């Protein structure tokens, strides 16, 4: 509650003010004292009183303004109506003689107009200093003025000198006006206090050290954290020069105050600690009026980052890859990524098809990070890794006591965790046929029911599924539900195997090599032309995953700056494994190295032969060749086979 004091010069005005306040302005959040106090009694009567706003008139207001500590003061105006009423009263009581009006402020009183209205010789004297009131009265008398009009202090001084005096009485309109102004000021004070308290709470509760330095280089704010982080011998740093209390910040502060440009992540060694410091200018128009300095110890930043990474990693709710991470140079992969980018703009379900190791999850995460759901969770589920008896509880969750061994308090399922985000169902082909119906219902209704619960929970989830198997063939073999396939296969992306996009092999290899150079402390610059040819013509049954393994193997084995053909051949076909498992590697290693042109010609002939045998039926031809229909379609387009 705010306390307001209204000081009035005489009892009659006290009664008027109380009546007006009670009738029109009384509020629960304001306590208003209305008291009669003379200007010379201010210090005596208010020495231990605390108010948020004080209202006074004339010289009383002038005295109140000089009190310490400072409190906002509003002055009750002496209006022209008040002066006119007093002049008419003086004329009636003392005759139309020369009359002096002595007030603390004369800016709104025209003595010629007042004299004309009252039909008297009137002068208006302004005396802002309370101690000069008696002198002003004497001067008026010496100049022939026999009547004095003014506030209580003026009429009191006039009475002591035996001069006719009339006290200017304040009318109701002036009280109403000042109370309206007081209410506006009280609302402003409340808003400022709320903002100040909010600002102070934010700065003091911040885990970063915060200092505000004005344009004169004086510290105007230093929160508790900075005082804990950097010990200072001064009890208070407020108002002290930055150079005196925190000299290590002074150089950068001067740069920012001079340029108006912020500095971020400045590393500074202070008291055996390394701090990360930001200097942000405070601009008013084009002028820099101060600098906010925020800092945190690098050790603390590293601890926080480690904790965040650990928590997010434990939850598995983060998509780390974007389309920029899908290293590519081939036109085929560029088109694939372009299609994925278009799919990211809508919320339809997506099926990603590709052989093992082609990077299906990279594309799934990239779609999520390019979509409108990028700020939501990305929940990845490997369907092949979940036993059948755990699938339902992991995907849909369960309530407390749903079954023996259940977690106390129940558990949220993957669908709920992915709310407002993306659920990535990897290896969806491995979901048992008898569970697929339950999954289908959730995808249709967008609702899950936890095990043991009697209510459903709405979920807003975008589904991205991935498989390395031919789901249509599985439908024919009654291993995958056709209706579920239609539900997940709304938009389809086929990721070509690495052997079909040989232009991507070297960029990918060098990307992995750079990573392993950093990890193993190596400085391998590249490989010879012959080594590169060996790498390009390798069959890559494991696709990009296998290429990564080869890059790691080469990085470990290489002792030179360049990989030669012997080292590359050893990495591609390890002699120790080759000799002990010749059957396995013998099947992988080509007896005679084919050129790219020979391989393409051979593949074209096999496709043409399969189409001829199946009478042009592409589905049957793809099955005969052991490839997906979409792969066959792409190859037919590549080799211009009708």
Coordinates of C-alpha atoms in Angstrom, one line a residue:
X1 CA 0.0 0.0 0.0
X2 CA 1.3 3.5 -0.9
X3 CA 1.3 6.2 1.6
X4 CA 0.3 9.8 0.5
X5 CA 0.5 12.9 2.6
X6 CA -1.6 16.0 1.7
X7 CA -0.4 19.1 3.7
X8 CA -3.0 21.9 3.9
X9 CA -2.5 25.4 5.5
X10 CA -5.8 25.7 7.4
X11 CA -8.5 23.5 8.9
X12 CA -11.3 24.4 6.5
X13 CA -9.2 23.2 3.6
X14 CA -8.5 20.0 5.5
X15 CA -12.3 19.3 5.8
X16 CA -12.8 20.0 2.1
X17 CA -9.9 17.7 1.0
X18 CA -11.1 14.8 3.2
X19 CA -14.7 15.1 1.8
X20 CA -13.5 15.2 -1.8
X21 CA -11.0 12.3 -1.3
X22 CA -13.6 10.1 0.5
X23 CA -16.3 10.8 -2.1
X24 CA -14.3 10.5 -5.3
X25 CA -10.7 9.1 -4.9
X26 CA -10.6 6.6 -2.0
X27 CA -8.7 3.4 -3.0
X28 CA -7.7 0.3 -1.2
X29 CA -4.1 0.5 -2.4
X30 CA -3.6 4.1 -1.1
X31 CA -3.5 5.3 2.4
X32 CA -3.8 9.1 2.4
X33 CA -3.1 11.4 5.4
X34 CA -4.6 14.9 5.2
X35 CA -3.0 17.2 7.8
X36 CA -2.7 20.9 8.7
X37 CA 1.0 21.7 8.9
X38 CA 2.6 25.1 8.7
X39 CA 5.7 25.5 6.5
X40 CA 8.0 26.2 9.5
X41 CA 6.7 23.0 11.3
X42 CA 7.5 20.6 8.4
X43 CA 10.9 19.3 9.8
X44 CA 9.5 19.0 13.3
X45 CA 6.4 17.1 12.5
X46 CA 7.6 14.9 9.6
X47 CA 11.1 14.0 10.7
X48 CA 10.4 10.3 11.2
X49 CA 7.5 9.9 8.7
X50 CA 7.9 8.0 5.5
X51 CA 5.6 8.7 2.5
X52 CA 5.7 7.7 -1.2
X53 CA 4.1 11.0 -2.4
X54 CA 3.5 14.4 -0.6
X55 CA 1.2 17.1 -1.7
X56 CA 1.6 20.7 -0.5
X57 CA 0.7 24.3 -1.4
X58 CA 2.9 27.3 -2.0
X59 CA 5.8 27.7 0.3
X60 CA 5.0 24.5 2.1
X61 CA 5.5 22.6 -1.2
X62 CA 8.8 24.5 -1.7
X63 CA 10.0 23.4 1.8
X64 CA 8.9 19.8 1.2
X65 CA 10.9 19.6 -2.1
X66 CA 14.2 20.4 -0.2
X67 CA 13.7 17.5 2.3
X68 CA 16.1 14.5 2.4
X69 CA 15.7 11.8 1.3
X70 CA 13.9 12.9 -1.8
X71 CA 10.2 12.1 -2.1
X72 CA 8.0 13.2 -5.1
X73 CA 6.1 16.4 -4.3
X74 CA 3.0 17.7 -6.0
X75 CA 2.1 21.4 -5.6
X76 CA -1.5 22.4 -5.1
X77 CA -2.0 25.2 -7.7
X78 CA -3.2 28.7 -6.6
X79 CA -5.6 29.3 -9.4
X80 CA -6.7 32.6 -10.9
X81 CA -10.2 31.9 -9.5
X82 CA -8.6 31.6 -5.9
X83 CA -6.8 34.9 -6.3
X84 CA -9.8 36.7 -7.8
X85 CA -12.0 35.6 -4.8
X86 CA -9.4 36.8 -2.4
X87 CA -9.1 40.2 -4.2
X88 CA -12.8 40.7 -4.0
X89 CA -12.8 39.8 -0.3
X90 CA -10.0 42.3 0.3
X91 CA -11.8 45.0 -1.6
X92 CA -14.9 44.4 0.5
X93 CA -13.1 44.3 3.8
X94 CA -10.3 46.9 3.4
X95 CA -11.5 49.0 0.4
X96 CA -10.1 49.3 -3.2
X97 CA -6.6 50.3 -2.1
X98 CA -3.3 49.1 -3.6
X99 CA -3.0 45.4 -3.1
X100 CA 0.0 43.1 -3.4
X101 CA -0.4 39.4 -4.3
X102 CA 2.6 37.4 -3.0
X103 CA 2.8 33.8 -4.3
X104 CA 5.6 31.2 -4.7
X105 CA 5.0 31.0 -8.5
X106 CA 3.4 33.8 -10.6
X107 CA 3.7 32.1 -14.0
X108 CA -0.2 31.9 -14.4
X109 CA -1.2 35.2 -12.8
X110 CA -1.5 38.3 -14.9
X111 CA -1.6 41.4 -12.6
X112 CA -3.1 43.7 -15.3
X113 CA -6.0 41.2 -15.9
X114 CA -6.5 40.7 -12.1
X115 CA -6.5 44.5 -11.5
X116 CA -9.0 45.0 -14.3
X117 CA -11.3 42.3 -13.0
X118 CA -11.2 43.5 -9.4
X119 CA -11.1 47.3 -10.3
X120 CA -8.0 47.7 -8.0
X121 CA -4.3 48.6 -8.3
X122 CA -2.8 45.1 -8.1
X123 CA 0.8 43.8 -8.2
X124 CA 1.9 40.2 -8.3
X125 CA 5.2 39.3 -6.6
X126 CA 6.9 35.9 -6.9
X127 CA 8.8 34.8 -3.8
X128 CA 10.1 31.2 -4.1
X129 CA 12.3 31.3 -1.0
X130 CA 10.3 30.9 2.2
X131 CA 12.9 32.9 4.2
X132 CA 12.3 36.0 2.0
X133 CA 8.5 36.3 2.6
X134 CA 8.9 38.8 5.4
X135 CA 11.2 41.0 3.3
X136 CA 8.8 40.8 0.3
X137 CA 6.0 42.1 2.6
X138 CA 8.1 45.0 3.8
X139 CA 9.1 46.0 0.3
X140 CA 5.4 46.0 -0.8
X141 CA 4.4 48.2 2.2
X142 CA 7.3 50.6 1.5
X143 CA 5.9 50.9 -2.1
X144 CA 2.5 52.0 -0.8
X145 CA 0.6 48.7 -0.8
X146 CA -1.7 48.5 2.2
X147 CA -3.2 45.1 1.7
X148 CA -1.3 41.8 1.2
X149 CA -2.8 38.6 -0.3
X150 CA -1.0 35.2 -0.2
X151 CA -0.7 31.9 1.5
X152 CA -0.5 31.2 5.2
X153 CA 3.2 32.2 5.5
X154 CA 2.6 35.5 3.7
X155 CA -0.4 36.5 5.8
X156 CA 1.4 35.5 8.9
X157 CA 4.3 37.8 8.0
X158 CA 1.9 40.6 7.1
X159 CA 0.1 40.3 10.4
X160 CA 3.4 40.6 12.3
X161 CA 4.0 43.9 10.5
X162 CA 0.5 45.3 11.1
X163 CA -0.5 45.0 7.4
X164 CA -3.9 44.1 6.2
X165 CA -3.8 40.5 5.0
X166 CA -6.1 38.0 3.3
X167 CA -5.3 34.3 3.0
X168 CA -5.9 32.8 -0.4
X169 CA -8.3 29.9 0.1
X170 CA -8.0 27.0 -2.2
X171 CA -11.3 26.1 -4.0
X172 CA -12.6 22.6 -4.5
X173 CA -11.7 22.6 -8.2
X174 CA -8.0 22.9 -7.3
X175 CA -8.2 20.0 -4.8
X176 CA -10.0 17.9 -7.4
X177 CA -7.4 18.8 -10.0
X178 CA -4.4 17.9 -7.7
X179 CA -6.0 14.6 -6.6
X180 CA -6.5 13.6 -10.2
X181 CA -2.8 14.4 -10.8
X182 CA -1.9 12.5 -7.6
X183 CA -3.7 9.3 -8.7
X184 CA -1.9 9.4 -12.1
X185 CA 1.5 9.8 -10.3
X186 CA 0.7 7.0 -7.9
X187 CA -0.1 4.7 -10.8
X188 CA 3.2 5.7 -12.4
X189 CA 5.1 5.1 -9.1
X190 CA 3.4 1.6 -8.9
X191 CA 4.4 0.8 -12.5
X192 CA 8.0 2.0 -11.9
X193 CA 8.3 0.0 -8.7
X194 CA 6.9 -3.1 -10.4
X195 CA 9.4 -2.7 -13.3
X196 CA 12.3 -2.0 -10.8
X197 CA 11.4 -5.0 -8.7
X198 CA 11.1 -7.2 -11.8
X199 CA 14.4 -5.9 -13.1
X200 CA 16.1 -6.4 -9.8
X201 CA 14.7 -9.9 -9.4
X202 CA 15.9 -10.9 -12.9
X203 CA 19.4 -9.5 -12.4
X204 CA 19.8 -10.9 -8.9
X205 CA 18.5 -14.3 -9.7
X206 CA 20.6 -14.7 -12.8
X207 CA 23.3 -17.3 -12.8
X208 CA 25.5 -15.0 -14.7
X209 CA 27.4 -12.1 -13.2
X210 CA 25.9 -8.8 -14.3
X211 CA 27.4 -5.3 -14.1
X212 CA 25.9 -2.1 -15.6
X213 CA 28.3 0.8 -16.1
X214 CA 27.1 4.2 -17.2
X215 CA 28.7 6.6 -19.7
X216 CA 30.9 8.1 -17.0
X217 CA 32.4 4.8 -16.2
X218 CA 30.6 4.4 -12.9
X219 CA 29.1 1.1 -11.8
X220 CA 25.4 1.5 -11.4
X221 CA 24.5 -2.1 -10.8
X222 CA 26.3 -5.3 -9.8
X223 CA 24.3 -8.4 -8.9
X224 CA 25.1 -10.9 -6.2
X225 CA 26.6 -13.4 -8.7
X226 CA 29.3 -11.0 -9.8
X227 CA 30.2 -10.3 -6.2
X228 CA 30.5 -14.0 -5.5
X229 CA 32.4 -14.7 -8.7
X230 CA 34.9 -11.9 -8.3
X231 CA 35.7 -10.9 -4.7
X232 CA 36.0 -7.2 -4.1
X233 CA 37.4 -5.4 -1.0
X234 CA 34.8 -2.7 -1.3
X235 CA 31.6 -3.2 0.7
X236 CA 29.6 -1.6 -2.2
X237 CA 30.7 -1.1 -5.7
X238 CA 27.7 1.1 -6.6
X239 CA 28.8 4.5 -7.8
X240 CA 32.4 3.6 -7.9
X241 CA 34.6 3.8 -11.1
X242 CA 34.9 0.6 -13.1
X243 CA 38.6 1.0 -13.2
X244 CA 38.8 1.0 -9.4
X245 CA 36.7 -2.1 -8.7
X246 CA 36.9 -4.2 -11.9
X247 CA 40.0 -2.9 -13.8
X248 CA 40.1 -6.0 -16.0
X249 CA 36.8 -5.0 -17.7
X250 CA 37.8 -1.4 -18.3
X251 CA 39.6 -1.8 -21.7
X252 CA 36.8 -3.6 -23.4
X253 CA 34.2 -1.3 -21.8
X254 CA 36.0 1.8 -23.3
X255 CA 36.0 0.1 -26.7
X256 CA 32.2 -0.6 -26.6
X257 CA 31.2 2.8 -25.1
X258 CA 33.2 4.4 -27.9
X259 CA 32.1 2.3 -30.8
X260 CA 28.6 1.4 -29.7
X261 CA 29.2 -2.2 -31.0
X262 CA 28.8 -5.2 -28.8
X263 CA 31.5 -7.7 -28.0
X264 CA 30.6 -11.3 -27.3
X265 CA 32.3 -14.3 -25.8
X266 CA 35.5 -12.5 -24.8
X267 CA 37.7 -14.9 -22.8
X268 CA 39.4 -13.1 -19.9
X269 CA 41.6 -14.5 -17.1
X270 CA 40.5 -13.0 -13.8
X271 CA 41.7 -14.2 -10.4
X272 CA 42.8 -17.6 -11.7
X273 CA 39.5 -18.1 -13.5
X274 CA 38.8 -17.9 -17.2
X275 CA 35.6 -15.9 -17.8
X276 CA 33.5 -15.7 -20.9
X277 CA 32.4 -12.0 -21.0
X278 CA 29.8 -10.2 -23.1
X279 CA 29.8 -6.3 -23.4
X280 CA 26.5 -5.0 -24.7
X281 CA 26.0 -1.2 -25.3
X282 CA 22.8 0.5 -24.0
X283 CA 21.7 2.8 -26.8
X284 CA 19.3 5.7 -26.5
X285 CA 18.8 7.0 -30.0
X286 CA 22.3 7.1 -31.5
X287 CA 24.0 7.7 -28.1
X288 CA 25.6 5.0 -26.0
X289 CA 24.6 5.7 -22.5
X290 CA 26.1 2.7 -20.8
X291 CA 27.3 -0.9 -21.1
X292 CA 25.9 -4.1 -19.7
X293 CA 28.7 -6.6 -18.8
X294 CA 27.7 -10.2 -18.3
X295 CA 30.1 -13.0 -17.5
X296 CA 30.3 -16.6 -16.6
X297 CA 33.2 -18.9 -15.8
X298 CA 34.2 -21.2 -18.7
X299 CA 34.2 -24.1 -16.3
X300 CA 30.6 -23.5 -15.3
X301 CA 29.6 -23.2 -19.0
X302 CA 31.3 -26.5 -19.7
X303 CA 29.5 -28.1 -16.8
X304 CA 26.1 -26.8 -17.9
X305 CA 26.7 -27.9 -21.5
X306 CA 27.8 -31.4 -20.3
X307 CA 24.7 -31.7 -18.2
X308 CA 22.4 -30.6 -21.0
X309 CA 24.0 -33.0 -23.5
X310 CA 23.7 -35.8 -21.0
X311 CA 20.1 -35.2 -20.3
X312 CA 19.1 -34.8 -23.9
X313 CA 21.2 -37.8 -24.9
X314 CA 19.5 -39.9 -22.2
X315 CA 16.1 -38.8 -23.5
X316 CA 17.0 -39.2 -27.1
X317 CA 14.8 -36.2 -28.0
X318 CA 17.3 -34.3 -30.2
X319 CA 17.8 -34.2 -33.9
X320 CA 21.5 -33.4 -34.6
X321 CA 21.6 -33.6 -38.4
X322 CA 20.5 -31.2 -41.1
X323 CA 20.6 -31.5 -44.9
X324 CA 24.0 -29.8 -44.8
X325 CA 25.3 -32.9 -43.1
X326 CA 24.2 -35.1 -46.0
X327 CA 27.5 -34.8 -47.9
X328 CA 26.7 -35.2 -51.6
X329 CA 28.0 -34.4 -55.0
X330 CA 25.9 -36.7 -57.2
X331 CA 22.9 -35.4 -59.0
X332 CA 20.9 -38.5 -57.8
X333 CA 21.5 -37.7 -54.2
X334 CA 20.9 -33.9 -54.7
X335 CA 17.5 -34.7 -56.2
X336 CA 16.8 -37.0 -53.2
X337 CA 17.6 -34.3 -50.7
X338 CA 15.5 -31.8 -52.7
X339 CA 12.5 -34.1 -52.5
X340 CA 13.1 -34.5 -48.7
X341 CA 13.3 -30.7 -48.3
X342 CA 9.8 -30.4 -50.0
X343 CA 8.4 -33.1 -47.7
X344 CA 9.7 -31.3 -44.7
X345 CA 7.3 -28.4 -45.3
X346 CA 4.2 -30.6 -44.7
X347 CA 3.2 -32.8 -41.8
X348 CA 2.3 -35.9 -43.9
X349 CA 3.8 -39.3 -42.8
X350 CA 7.0 -40.3 -44.7
X351 CA 8.5 -43.7 -45.5
X352 CA 12.3 -43.7 -46.1
X353 CA 13.5 -46.7 -48.1
X354 CA 17.1 -47.7 -48.5
X355 CA 19.7 -50.3 -47.9
X356 CA 21.5 -50.7 -44.6
X357 CA 24.0 -47.9 -44.0
X358 CA 22.6 -45.4 -46.6
X359 CA 21.9 -42.7 -44.0
X360 CA 18.2 -43.1 -43.5
X361 CA 18.3 -41.5 -40.0
X362 CA 20.4 -38.6 -41.2
X363 CA 17.6 -37.8 -43.7
X364 CA 14.9 -38.3 -41.0
X365 CA 16.6 -35.9 -38.6
X366 CA 17.2 -33.4 -41.4
X367 CA 13.5 -33.4 -42.4
X368 CA 12.6 -32.8 -38.7
X369 CA 15.1 -29.9 -38.4
X370 CA 13.8 -28.3 -41.6
X371 CA 10.2 -28.6 -40.6
X372 CA 7.8 -26.5 -38.6
X373 CA 8.3 -29.0 -35.8
X374 CA 12.0 -28.2 -35.4
X375 CA 11.6 -26.9 -31.9
X376 CA 9.7 -30.0 -30.8
X377 CA 11.2 -33.3 -29.8
X378 CA 12.7 -35.9 -32.2
X379 CA 12.2 -39.4 -30.8
X380 CA 14.0 -42.2 -32.5
X381 CA 12.8 -45.8 -32.0
X382 CA 14.6 -48.8 -33.4
X383 CA 11.7 -51.2 -33.8
X384 CA 14.1 -54.2 -34.2
X385 CA 15.7 -53.6 -30.8
X386 CA 12.4 -53.8 -28.9
X387 CA 11.2 -57.2 -27.9
X388 CA 7.6 -57.9 -28.8
X389 CA 6.4 -58.0 -25.1
X390 CA 7.8 -54.5 -24.6
X391 CA 6.7 -52.8 -27.8
X392 CA 3.3 -51.7 -26.4
X393 CA 4.5 -50.4 -23.1
X394 CA 7.4 -48.5 -24.7
X395 CA 5.4 -47.0 -27.5
X396 CA 2.2 -46.2 -25.6
X397 CA 3.3 -46.0 -22.0
X398 CA 1.6 -47.4 -18.9
X399 CA 0.0 -46.2 -15.6
X400 CA 1.2 -47.0 -12.1
X401 CA 0.7 -50.6 -11.2
X402 CA -0.2 -51.7 -14.7
X403 CA 1.8 -54.8 -14.4
X404 CA 4.4 -56.5 -12.3
X405 CA 7.7 -54.7 -12.5
X406 CA 6.3 -51.5 -13.8
X407 CA 7.9 -48.2 -12.8
X408 CA 6.3 -46.5 -9.9
X409 CA 4.2 -43.6 -11.1
X410 CA 3.8 -45.1 -14.6
X411 CA 5.7 -44.1 -17.7
X412 CA 5.2 -41.9 -20.7
X413 CA 5.4 -43.8 -24.0
X414 CA 7.4 -42.7 -27.1
X415 CA 4.2 -41.2 -28.8
X416 CA 3.6 -38.9 -25.8
X417 CA 7.3 -38.0 -25.7
X418 CA 7.2 -37.0 -29.4
X419 CA 4.1 -34.7 -28.9
X420 CA 4.4 -31.6 -31.1
X421 CA 7.5 -33.2 -32.7
X422 CA 8.6 -36.2 -34.8
X423 CA 8.5 -39.9 -34.1
X424 CA 11.1 -41.9 -36.2
X425 CA 10.2 -45.6 -36.4
X426 CA 13.4 -47.1 -37.8
X427 CA 13.2 -50.7 -39.2
X428 CA 9.4 -50.6 -39.1
X429 CA 9.4 -53.9 -41.0
X430 CA 10.5 -55.6 -37.8
X431 CA 7.2 -54.8 -35.9
X432 CA 5.4 -58.1 -35.4
X433 CA 2.2 -58.6 -37.5
X434 CA 0.0 -59.1 -34.5
X435 CA 1.0 -55.6 -33.1
X436 CA 0.7 -53.7 -36.3
X437 CA -3.1 -53.3 -35.8
X438 CA -2.6 -51.4 -32.6
X439 CA 0.0 -49.2 -34.2
X440 CA -2.4 -48.5 -37.1
X441 CA -5.2 -47.4 -34.8
X442 CA -2.9 -44.9 -33.1
X443 CA -1.8 -43.5 -36.4
X444 CA -5.4 -43.2 -37.5
X445 CA -6.9 -41.7 -34.4
X446 CA -3.8 -39.7 -33.2
X447 CA -4.7 -40.9 -29.7
X448 CA -2.9 -43.4 -27.3
X449 CA -4.1 -45.3 -24.3
X450 CA -1.5 -46.2 -21.8
X451 CA -1.5 -49.8 -20.6
X452 CA -3.8 -50.1 -17.6
X453 CA -5.5 -46.7 -18.2
X454 CA -9.2 -46.1 -19.0
X455 CA -8.7 -42.8 -20.9
X456 CA -7.1 -41.8 -24.2
X457 CA -4.5 -39.1 -24.7
X458 CA -4.4 -36.9 -27.8
X459 CA -1.0 -36.8 -29.5
X460 CA 0.3 -34.5 -32.2
X461 CA 3.0 -36.5 -33.9
X462 CA 4.6 -36.6 -37.4
X463 CA 5.6 -40.1 -38.3
X464 CA 8.8 -40.9 -40.3
X465 CA 9.3 -44.6 -40.8
X466 CA 12.4 -46.3 -42.4
X467 CA 13.0 -49.7 -43.8
X468 CA 15.7 -51.6 -45.7
X469 CA 13.2 -54.3 -46.8
X470 CA 10.6 -54.4 -49.6
X471 CA 7.4 -53.8 -47.6
X472 CA 5.2 -54.5 -50.6
X473 CA 6.7 -58.0 -50.9
X474 CA 6.1 -58.4 -47.2
X475 CA 2.5 -57.5 -47.7
X476 CA 2.2 -60.3 -50.3
X477 CA 3.8 -62.7 -47.9
X478 CA 1.4 -61.6 -45.1
X479 CA 4.2 -60.3 -43.0
X480 CA 3.1 -56.6 -43.1
X481 CA -0.4 -55.1 -43.0
X482 CA -1.4 -53.4 -46.2
X483 CA -3.5 -50.8 -44.4
X484 CA -0.5 -49.9 -42.2
X485 CA 1.7 -49.6 -45.2
X486 CA -0.8 -47.2 -46.8
X487 CA -0.8 -45.2 -43.5
X488 CA 3.0 -44.8 -43.3
X489 CA 3.8 -44.7 -47.0
X490 CA 2.1 -41.3 -47.8
X491 CA 5.3 -39.7 -49.0
X492 CA 8.2 -41.9 -50.0
X493 CA 11.9 -41.2 -50.2
X494 CA 14.2 -43.8 -51.8
X495 CA 17.9 -43.3 -50.7
X496 CA 20.1 -44.8 -53.4
X497 CA 22.9 -47.1 -52.4
X498 CA 26.5 -45.7 -52.5
X499 CA 27.4 -47.9 -55.5
X500 CA 24.8 -46.0 -57.6
X501 CA 26.2 -42.5 -56.7
X502 CA 30.0 -43.0 -57.0
X503 CA 30.5 -39.2 -57.2
X504 CA 29.7 -39.0 -53.5
X505 CA 32.3 -41.6 -52.4
X506 CA 35.4 -39.3 -52.3
X507 CA 33.6 -36.3 -50.7
X508 CA 32.2 -38.6 -48.0
X509 CA 35.6 -40.3 -47.5
X510 CA 37.5 -37.1 -47.1
X511 CA 34.8 -35.8 -44.7
X512 CA 35.3 -39.0 -42.5
X513 CA 39.1 -38.7 -42.9
X514 CA 39.0 -35.2 -41.5
X515 CA 37.0 -36.3 -38.5
X516 CA 39.5 -39.2 -37.8
X517 CA 42.5 -36.9 -38.4
X518 CA 41.2 -34.7 -35.5
X519 CA 40.3 -37.7 -33.3
X520 CA 43.6 -39.6 -33.8
X521 CA 45.9 -36.5 -34.1
X522 CA 46.8 -37.4 -37.7
X523 CA 47.6 -35.1 -40.7
X524 CA 46.6 -37.2 -43.6
X525 CA 46.1 -35.0 -46.6
X526 CA 44.5 -37.4 -49.1
X527 CA 45.2 -40.4 -51.3
X528 CA 46.9 -41.3 -54.6
X529 CA 45.0 -41.5 -57.8
X530 CA 45.2 -45.3 -57.8
X531 CA 44.1 -45.5 -54.2
X532 CA 41.1 -43.3 -55.0
X533 CA 40.2 -45.6 -57.9
X534 CA 40.3 -48.7 -55.6
X535 CA 38.0 -46.8 -53.2
X536 CA 35.5 -45.8 -55.9
X537 CA 35.2 -49.3 -57.4
X538 CA 34.7 -51.1 -54.1
X539 CA 31.2 -52.7 -53.9
X540 CA 30.1 -51.2 -50.5
X541 CA 27.6 -53.8 -49.4
X542 CA 27.3 -51.7 -46.1
X543 CA 27.1 -48.4 -48.0
X544 CA 28.1 -45.2 -46.1
X545 CA 28.5 -47.1 -42.8
X546 CA 31.0 -49.3 -44.4
X547 CA 32.8 -46.4 -46.1
X548 CA 33.1 -44.7 -42.6
X549 CA 34.7 -47.9 -41.3
X550 CA 37.2 -47.9 -44.1
X551 CA 38.1 -44.3 -43.5
X552 CA 38.7 -45.1 -39.8
X553 CA 40.7 -48.1 -40.6
X554 CA 42.9 -46.1 -43.1
X555 CA 43.3 -43.3 -40.6
X556 CA 44.6 -45.7 -37.9
X557 CA 47.0 -47.5 -40.3
X558 CA 48.4 -44.6 -42.3
X559 CA 51.8 -43.2 -41.1
X560 CA 52.3 -40.9 -44.0
X561 CA 50.6 -37.7 -45.3
X562 CA 49.2 -39.6 -48.3
X563 CA 47.4 -42.9 -48.6
X564 CA 48.9 -45.1 -51.3
X565 CA 47.3 -47.9 -53.2
X566 CA 48.9 -50.7 -51.1
X567 CA 47.5 -49.2 -47.9
X568 CA 44.1 -48.7 -49.5
X569 CA 44.0 -52.2 -50.7
X570 CA 45.0 -53.5 -47.3
X571 CA 42.2 -51.5 -45.7
X572 CA 39.7 -52.6 -48.2
X573 CA 40.7 -56.3 -48.1
X574 CA 42.6 -57.0 -44.9
X575 CA 45.1 -59.8 -45.6
X576 CA 44.8 -61.4 -42.2
X577 CA 41.0 -61.6 -42.4
X578 CA 41.2 -62.5 -46.1
X579 CA 43.5 -65.4 -45.5
X580 CA 41.4 -66.9 -42.6
X581 CA 38.0 -66.2 -44.1
X582 CA 38.8 -66.5 -47.8
X583 CA 35.4 -67.8 -48.6
X584 CA 33.6 -64.7 -47.3
X585 CA 36.1 -62.1 -48.6
X586 CA 36.5 -64.0 -51.8
X587 CA 33.0 -63.4 -52.7
X588 CA 33.4 -59.7 -52.0
X589 CA 36.7 -59.1 -53.7
X590 CA 36.3 -59.0 -57.5
X591 CA 38.6 -61.4 -59.4
X592 CA 39.1 -58.8 -62.1
X593 CA 38.6 -55.1 -61.5
X594 CA 35.9 -53.8 -63.7
X595 CA 35.8 -50.3 -65.1
X596 CA 32.8 -48.1 -64.3
X597 CA 31.7 -48.4 -68.0
X598 CA 31.9 -52.2 -67.9
X599 CA 29.9 -52.3 -64.7
X600 CA 27.2 -50.1 -66.1
X601 CA 27.0 -52.1 -69.4
X602 CA 26.7 -55.4 -67.4
X603 CA 24.0 -53.9 -65.2
X604 CA 22.0 -52.6 -68.2
X605 CA 22.1 -56.0 -69.9
X606 CA 20.9 -57.7 -66.7
X607 CA 17.9 -55.3 -66.4
X608 CA 17.0 -55.6 -70.0
X609 CA 17.1 -59.4 -69.8
X610 CA 14.9 -59.4 -66.6
X611 CA 12.3 -57.2 -68.3
X612 CA 12.3 -59.5 -71.3
X613 CA 11.8 -62.6 -69.2
X614 CA 8.9 -61.0 -67.2
X615 CA 7.2 -59.6 -70.3
X616 CA 7.9 -56.0 -69.3
X617 CA 6.3 -56.3 -65.8
X618 CA 8.5 -54.1 -63.7
X619 CA 7.4 -55.5 -60.3
X620 CA 8.3 -59.0 -61.3
X621 CA 11.5 -57.9 -63.0
X622 CA 12.6 -56.0 -59.8
X623 CA 11.9 -59.2 -57.7
X624 CA 13.9 -61.2 -60.2
X625 CA 16.8 -58.8 -59.9
X626 CA 16.5 -58.6 -56.1
X627 CA 16.0 -54.8 -56.0
X628 CA 13.2 -52.4 -55.0
X629 CA 10.8 -51.3 -57.7
X630 CA 11.8 -47.7 -57.2
X631 CA 15.4 -48.6 -57.7
X632 CA 14.6 -50.5 -60.9
X633 CA 12.6 -47.4 -62.2
X634 CA 15.6 -45.1 -61.5
X635 CA 18.0 -47.5 -63.3
X636 CA 15.7 -47.8 -66.3
X637 CA 15.6 -44.0 -66.5
X638 CA 19.4 -43.8 -66.1
X639 CA 20.1 -46.4 -68.8
X640 CA 17.3 -45.1 -71.0
X641 CA 15.5 -48.5 -71.1
X642 CA 11.9 -48.3 -72.4

